[in-house]
Tab-separated table of C-alpha atoms and ligand atoms in Angstrom:
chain	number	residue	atom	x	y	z
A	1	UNK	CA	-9.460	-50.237	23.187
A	2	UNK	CA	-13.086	-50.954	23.984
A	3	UNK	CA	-14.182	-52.581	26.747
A	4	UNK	CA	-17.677	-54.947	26.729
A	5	UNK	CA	-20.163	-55.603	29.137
A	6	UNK	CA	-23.066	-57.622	28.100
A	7	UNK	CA	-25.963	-56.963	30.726
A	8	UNK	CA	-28.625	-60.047	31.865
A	9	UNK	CA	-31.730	-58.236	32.960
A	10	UNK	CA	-34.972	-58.200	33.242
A	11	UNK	CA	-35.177	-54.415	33.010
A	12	UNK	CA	-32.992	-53.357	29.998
A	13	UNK	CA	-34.492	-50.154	30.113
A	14	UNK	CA	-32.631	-49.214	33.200
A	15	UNK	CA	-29.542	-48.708	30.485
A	16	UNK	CA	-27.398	-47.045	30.006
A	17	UNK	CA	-29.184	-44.981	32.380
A	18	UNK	CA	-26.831	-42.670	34.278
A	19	UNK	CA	-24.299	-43.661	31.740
A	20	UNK	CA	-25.390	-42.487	29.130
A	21	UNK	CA	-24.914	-38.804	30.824
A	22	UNK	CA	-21.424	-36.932	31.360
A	23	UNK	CA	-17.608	-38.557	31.223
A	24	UNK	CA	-19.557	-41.993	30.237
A	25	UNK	CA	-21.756	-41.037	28.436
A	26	UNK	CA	-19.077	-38.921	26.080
A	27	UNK	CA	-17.060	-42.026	26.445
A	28	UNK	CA	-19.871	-44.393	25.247
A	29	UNK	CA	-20.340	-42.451	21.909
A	30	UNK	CA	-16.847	-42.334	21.016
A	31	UNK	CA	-16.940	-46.313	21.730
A	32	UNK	CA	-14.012	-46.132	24.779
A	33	UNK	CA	-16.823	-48.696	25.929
A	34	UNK	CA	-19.961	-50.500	24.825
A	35	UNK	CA	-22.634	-52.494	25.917
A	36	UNK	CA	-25.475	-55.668	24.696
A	37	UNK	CA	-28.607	-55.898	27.225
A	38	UNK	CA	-29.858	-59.472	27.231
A	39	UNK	CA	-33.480	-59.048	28.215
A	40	UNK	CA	-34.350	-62.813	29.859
A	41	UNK	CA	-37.698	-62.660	29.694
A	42	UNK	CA	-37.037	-63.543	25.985
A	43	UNK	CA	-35.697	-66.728	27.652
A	44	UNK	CA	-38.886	-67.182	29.715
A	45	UNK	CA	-41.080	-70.160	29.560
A	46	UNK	CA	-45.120	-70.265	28.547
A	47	UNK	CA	-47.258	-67.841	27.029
A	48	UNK	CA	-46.109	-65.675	30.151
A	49	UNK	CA	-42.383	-66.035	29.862
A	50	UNK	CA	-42.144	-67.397	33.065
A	51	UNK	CA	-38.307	-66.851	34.345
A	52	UNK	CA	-38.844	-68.084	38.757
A	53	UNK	CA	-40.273	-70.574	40.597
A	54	UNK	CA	-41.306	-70.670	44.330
A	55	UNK	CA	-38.552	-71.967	46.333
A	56	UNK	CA	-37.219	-75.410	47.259
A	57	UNK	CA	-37.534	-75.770	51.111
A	58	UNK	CA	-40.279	-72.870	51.015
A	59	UNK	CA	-39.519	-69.146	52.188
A	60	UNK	CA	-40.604	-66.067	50.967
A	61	UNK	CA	-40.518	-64.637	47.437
A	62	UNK	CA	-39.826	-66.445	44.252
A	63	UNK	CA	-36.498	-67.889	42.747
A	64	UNK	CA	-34.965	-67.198	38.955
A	65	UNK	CA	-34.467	-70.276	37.268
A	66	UNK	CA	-31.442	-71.550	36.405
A	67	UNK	CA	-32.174	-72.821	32.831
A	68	UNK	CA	-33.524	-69.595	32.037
A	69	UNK	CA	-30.416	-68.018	32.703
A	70	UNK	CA	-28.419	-70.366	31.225
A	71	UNK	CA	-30.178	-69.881	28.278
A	72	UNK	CA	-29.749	-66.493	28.212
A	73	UNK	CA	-25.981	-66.249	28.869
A	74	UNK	CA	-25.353	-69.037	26.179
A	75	UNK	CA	-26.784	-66.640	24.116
A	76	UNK	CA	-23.841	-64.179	24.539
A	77	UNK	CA	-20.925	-64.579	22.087
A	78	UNK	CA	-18.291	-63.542	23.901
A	79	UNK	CA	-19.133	-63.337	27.796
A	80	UNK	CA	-15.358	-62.869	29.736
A	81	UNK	CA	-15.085	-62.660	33.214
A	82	UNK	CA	-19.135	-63.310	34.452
A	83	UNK	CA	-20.146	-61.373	37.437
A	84	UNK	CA	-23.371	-61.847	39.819
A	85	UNK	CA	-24.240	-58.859	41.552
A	86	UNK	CA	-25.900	-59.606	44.710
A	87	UNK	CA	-25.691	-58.105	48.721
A	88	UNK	CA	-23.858	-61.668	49.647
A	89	UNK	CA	-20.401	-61.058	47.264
A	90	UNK	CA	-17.037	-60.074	47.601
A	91	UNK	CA	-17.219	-56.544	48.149
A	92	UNK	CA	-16.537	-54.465	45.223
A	93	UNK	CA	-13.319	-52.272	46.082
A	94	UNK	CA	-10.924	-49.999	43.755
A	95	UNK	CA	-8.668	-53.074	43.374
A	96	UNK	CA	-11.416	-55.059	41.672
A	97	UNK	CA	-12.621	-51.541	39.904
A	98	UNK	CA	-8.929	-51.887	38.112
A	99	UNK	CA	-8.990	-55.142	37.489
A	100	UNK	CA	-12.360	-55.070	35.758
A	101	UNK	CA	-11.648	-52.777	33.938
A	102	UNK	CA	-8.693	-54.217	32.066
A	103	UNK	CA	-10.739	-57.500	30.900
A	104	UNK	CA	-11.965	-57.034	27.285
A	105	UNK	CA	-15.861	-58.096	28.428
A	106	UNK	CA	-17.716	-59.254	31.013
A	107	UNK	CA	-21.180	-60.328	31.442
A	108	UNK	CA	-23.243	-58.972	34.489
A	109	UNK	CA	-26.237	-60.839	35.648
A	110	UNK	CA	-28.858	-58.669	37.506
A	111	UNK	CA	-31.213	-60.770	39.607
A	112	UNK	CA	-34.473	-59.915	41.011
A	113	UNK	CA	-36.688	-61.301	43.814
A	114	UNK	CA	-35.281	-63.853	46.363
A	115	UNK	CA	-32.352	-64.224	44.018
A	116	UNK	CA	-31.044	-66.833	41.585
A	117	UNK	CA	-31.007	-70.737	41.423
A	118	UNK	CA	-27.628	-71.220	42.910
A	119	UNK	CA	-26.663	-74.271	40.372
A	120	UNK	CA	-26.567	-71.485	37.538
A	121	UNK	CA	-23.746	-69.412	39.403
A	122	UNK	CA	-21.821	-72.560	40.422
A	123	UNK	CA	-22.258	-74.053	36.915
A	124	UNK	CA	-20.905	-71.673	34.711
A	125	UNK	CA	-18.276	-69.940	38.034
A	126	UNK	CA	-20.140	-66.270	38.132
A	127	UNK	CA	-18.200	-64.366	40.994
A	128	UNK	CA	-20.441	-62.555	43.265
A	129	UNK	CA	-19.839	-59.408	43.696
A	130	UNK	CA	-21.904	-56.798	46.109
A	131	UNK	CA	-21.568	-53.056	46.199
A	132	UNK	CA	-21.636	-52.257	50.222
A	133	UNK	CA	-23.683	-53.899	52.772
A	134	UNK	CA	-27.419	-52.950	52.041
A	135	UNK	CA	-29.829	-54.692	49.873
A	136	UNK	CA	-31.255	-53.311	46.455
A	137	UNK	CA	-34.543	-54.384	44.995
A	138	UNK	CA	-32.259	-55.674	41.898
A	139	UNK	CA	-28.943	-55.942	40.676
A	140	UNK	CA	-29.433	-53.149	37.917
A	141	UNK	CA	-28.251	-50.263	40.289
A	142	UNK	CA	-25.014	-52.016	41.527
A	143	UNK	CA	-24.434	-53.129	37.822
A	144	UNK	CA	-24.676	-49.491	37.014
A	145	UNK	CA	-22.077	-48.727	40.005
A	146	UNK	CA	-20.099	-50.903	39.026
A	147	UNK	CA	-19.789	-49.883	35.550
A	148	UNK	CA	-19.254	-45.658	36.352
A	149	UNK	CA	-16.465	-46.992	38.305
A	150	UNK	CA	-14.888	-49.108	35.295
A	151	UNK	CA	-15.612	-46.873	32.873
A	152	UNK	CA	-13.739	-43.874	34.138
A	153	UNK	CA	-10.610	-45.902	34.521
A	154	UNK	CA	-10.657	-46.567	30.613
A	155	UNK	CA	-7.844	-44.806	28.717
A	156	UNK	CA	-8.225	-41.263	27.895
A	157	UNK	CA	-12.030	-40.789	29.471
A	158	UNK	CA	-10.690	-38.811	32.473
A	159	UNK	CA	-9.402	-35.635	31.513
A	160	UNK	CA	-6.415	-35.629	34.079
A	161	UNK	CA	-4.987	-38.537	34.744
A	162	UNK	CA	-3.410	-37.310	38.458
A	163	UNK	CA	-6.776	-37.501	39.346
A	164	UNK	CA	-6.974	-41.035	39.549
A	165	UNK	CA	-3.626	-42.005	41.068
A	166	UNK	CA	-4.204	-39.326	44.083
A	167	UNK	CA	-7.805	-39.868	44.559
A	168	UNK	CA	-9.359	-42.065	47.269
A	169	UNK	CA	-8.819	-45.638	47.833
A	170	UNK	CA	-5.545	-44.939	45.622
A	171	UNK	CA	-1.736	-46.180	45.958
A	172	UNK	CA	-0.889	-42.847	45.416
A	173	UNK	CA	-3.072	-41.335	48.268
A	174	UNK	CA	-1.723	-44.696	50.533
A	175	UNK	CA	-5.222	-46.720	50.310
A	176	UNK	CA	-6.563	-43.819	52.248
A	177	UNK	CA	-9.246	-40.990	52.195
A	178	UNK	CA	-8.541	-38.229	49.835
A	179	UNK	CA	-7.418	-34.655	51.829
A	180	UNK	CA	-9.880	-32.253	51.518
A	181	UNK	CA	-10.374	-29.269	48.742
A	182	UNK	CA	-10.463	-25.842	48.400
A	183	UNK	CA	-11.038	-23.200	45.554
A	184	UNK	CA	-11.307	-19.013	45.426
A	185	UNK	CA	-12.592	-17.521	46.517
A	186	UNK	CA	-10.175	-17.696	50.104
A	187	UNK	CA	-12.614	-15.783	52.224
A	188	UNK	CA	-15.742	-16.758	52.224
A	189	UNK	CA	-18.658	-15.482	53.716
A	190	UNK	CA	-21.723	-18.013	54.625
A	191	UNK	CA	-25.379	-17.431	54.696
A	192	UNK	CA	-24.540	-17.491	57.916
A	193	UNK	CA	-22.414	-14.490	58.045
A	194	UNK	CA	-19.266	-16.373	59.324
A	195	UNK	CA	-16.297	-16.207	57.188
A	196	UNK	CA	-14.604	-19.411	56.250
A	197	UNK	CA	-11.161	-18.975	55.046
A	198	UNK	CA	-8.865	-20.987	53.211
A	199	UNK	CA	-5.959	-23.031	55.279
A	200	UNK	CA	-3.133	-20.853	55.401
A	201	UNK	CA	-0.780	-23.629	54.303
A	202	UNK	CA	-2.803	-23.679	50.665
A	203	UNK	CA	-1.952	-20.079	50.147
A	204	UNK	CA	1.519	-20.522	51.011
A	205	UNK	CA	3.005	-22.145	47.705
A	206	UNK	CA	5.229	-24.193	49.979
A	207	UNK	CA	4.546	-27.484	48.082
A	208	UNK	CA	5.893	-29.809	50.528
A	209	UNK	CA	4.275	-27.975	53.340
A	210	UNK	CA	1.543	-28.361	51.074
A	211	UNK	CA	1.992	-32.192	50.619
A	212	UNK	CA	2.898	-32.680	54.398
A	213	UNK	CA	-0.883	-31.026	55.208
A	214	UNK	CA	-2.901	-33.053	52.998
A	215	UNK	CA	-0.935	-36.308	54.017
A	216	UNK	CA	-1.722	-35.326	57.754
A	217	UNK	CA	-5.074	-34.287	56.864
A	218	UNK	CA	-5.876	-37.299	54.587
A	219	UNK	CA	-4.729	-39.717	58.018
A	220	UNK	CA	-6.795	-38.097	59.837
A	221	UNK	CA	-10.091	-38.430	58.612
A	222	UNK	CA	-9.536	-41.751	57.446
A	223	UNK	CA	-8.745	-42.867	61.168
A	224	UNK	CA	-12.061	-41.046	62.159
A	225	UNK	CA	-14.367	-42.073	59.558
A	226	UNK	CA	-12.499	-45.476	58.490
A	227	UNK	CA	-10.025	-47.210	61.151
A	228	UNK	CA	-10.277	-50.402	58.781
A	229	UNK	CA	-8.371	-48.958	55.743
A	230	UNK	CA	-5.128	-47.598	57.843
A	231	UNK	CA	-4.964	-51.415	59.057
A	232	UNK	CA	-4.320	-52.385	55.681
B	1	LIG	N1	-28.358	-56.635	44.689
B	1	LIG	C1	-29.089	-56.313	45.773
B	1	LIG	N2	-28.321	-55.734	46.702
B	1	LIG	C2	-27.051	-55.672	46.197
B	1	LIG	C3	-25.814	-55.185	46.688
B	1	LIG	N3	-25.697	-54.629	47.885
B	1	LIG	N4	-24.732	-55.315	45.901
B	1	LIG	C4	-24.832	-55.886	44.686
B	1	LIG	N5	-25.969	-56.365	44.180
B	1	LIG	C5	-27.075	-56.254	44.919
């Protein structure tokens, strides 16, 4: 299988980026995945590609037109489920992740400045999608984020499969936080000169003491660090 994204930008130099490094970046040789940059200053208008315009109703900051960036996206052959990355979407969860990453392409538009003409995203039904409540300079980051989180879902790029279905955010770990890990060695002295030891229970080989622990453990720091996902 190999999954598409075709990238709007006006930075196409900001790809693959981290992607092209580790598990991805493996994957993206062997062509699990693959990706087209559309650069939209080709679309641009004048002898200096002009792609915004101030805004209508004044504000700060300039606006990306909307036949620019029509333009550009008609230019992709096959453009699947289209995607808008900006601070105002839907937020991007594991759900979405999975569901992404089971469409044969989509097309990711990356805005900069102020944003994008809405008429473009209403015209041609781009979801808008953002990656946590902040704000980026540009959508190329959260396209990137959003991509490493795809991409490792793809068949046969993680090594162990168990890792996905018990990691965070997973059925298999409830829609919680993941329990916390350990490794040798069990005693462990700190630069500190305390020793920090393994939890006894680890040690034990008891595997459904073992599984009863992380469960307990996994409850409690999500209803610490986030009450919202045990409501769900
Ligand atoms: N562009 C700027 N901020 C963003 C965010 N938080 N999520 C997605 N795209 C963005």
């Amino acid at each position: 299988m190999n999954w598409h994204v075709n990238i709007l930008t006006l930075f196409p130099e900001m790809f693959p980026g981290s992607l092209g490094q580790s598990l991805s970046g493996k994957a993206l040789d062997r062509g699990d995945w693959s990706y087209s940059c559309v650069n939209i200053r080709d679309f641009g208008e004048g002898v200096h590609k002009t792609v915004d315009d101030t805004p209508y109703g004044g504000g700060a900051g300039m606006v990306m037109r909307a036949d620019i960036i029509e333009s550009a996206l008609l230019s992709v052959e096959n453009p699947g489920r289209k995607i808008y990355l900006s601070p105002r979407g839907k937020p991007l969860t594991q759900a979405l992740v999975q569901e992404f990453s089971q469409e044969p392409a989509l097309t990711l538009l990356c805005g900069r400045y102020e944003g994008v003409d809405q008429r473009v995203l209403d015209a041609h039904e781009f979801e808008e999608v953002s990656i946590g409540d902040y704000v980026l300079s540009g959508g190329e980051p959260a396209a990137l984020i959003l991509m490493d989180a795809c991409i490792r879902l793809l068949p046969g790029v993680m090594g162990n499969d168990e890792t996905v279905s018990e990691e965070s955010f997973s059925e298999g770990a409830g829609g919680m936080l993941e329990y916390p890990h350990y490794t040798r060695p069990a005693d462990w002295q700190s630069a500190s000169g305390d020793v920090l030891s393994v939890p006894e229970v680890l040690t034990s080989g008891n595997h459904a003491k073992i599984e009863e622990w992380r469960r307990a453990q996994s409850e409690k720091l999500t209803a610490a660090r986030r009450p919202d996902l045990l409501k769900k």
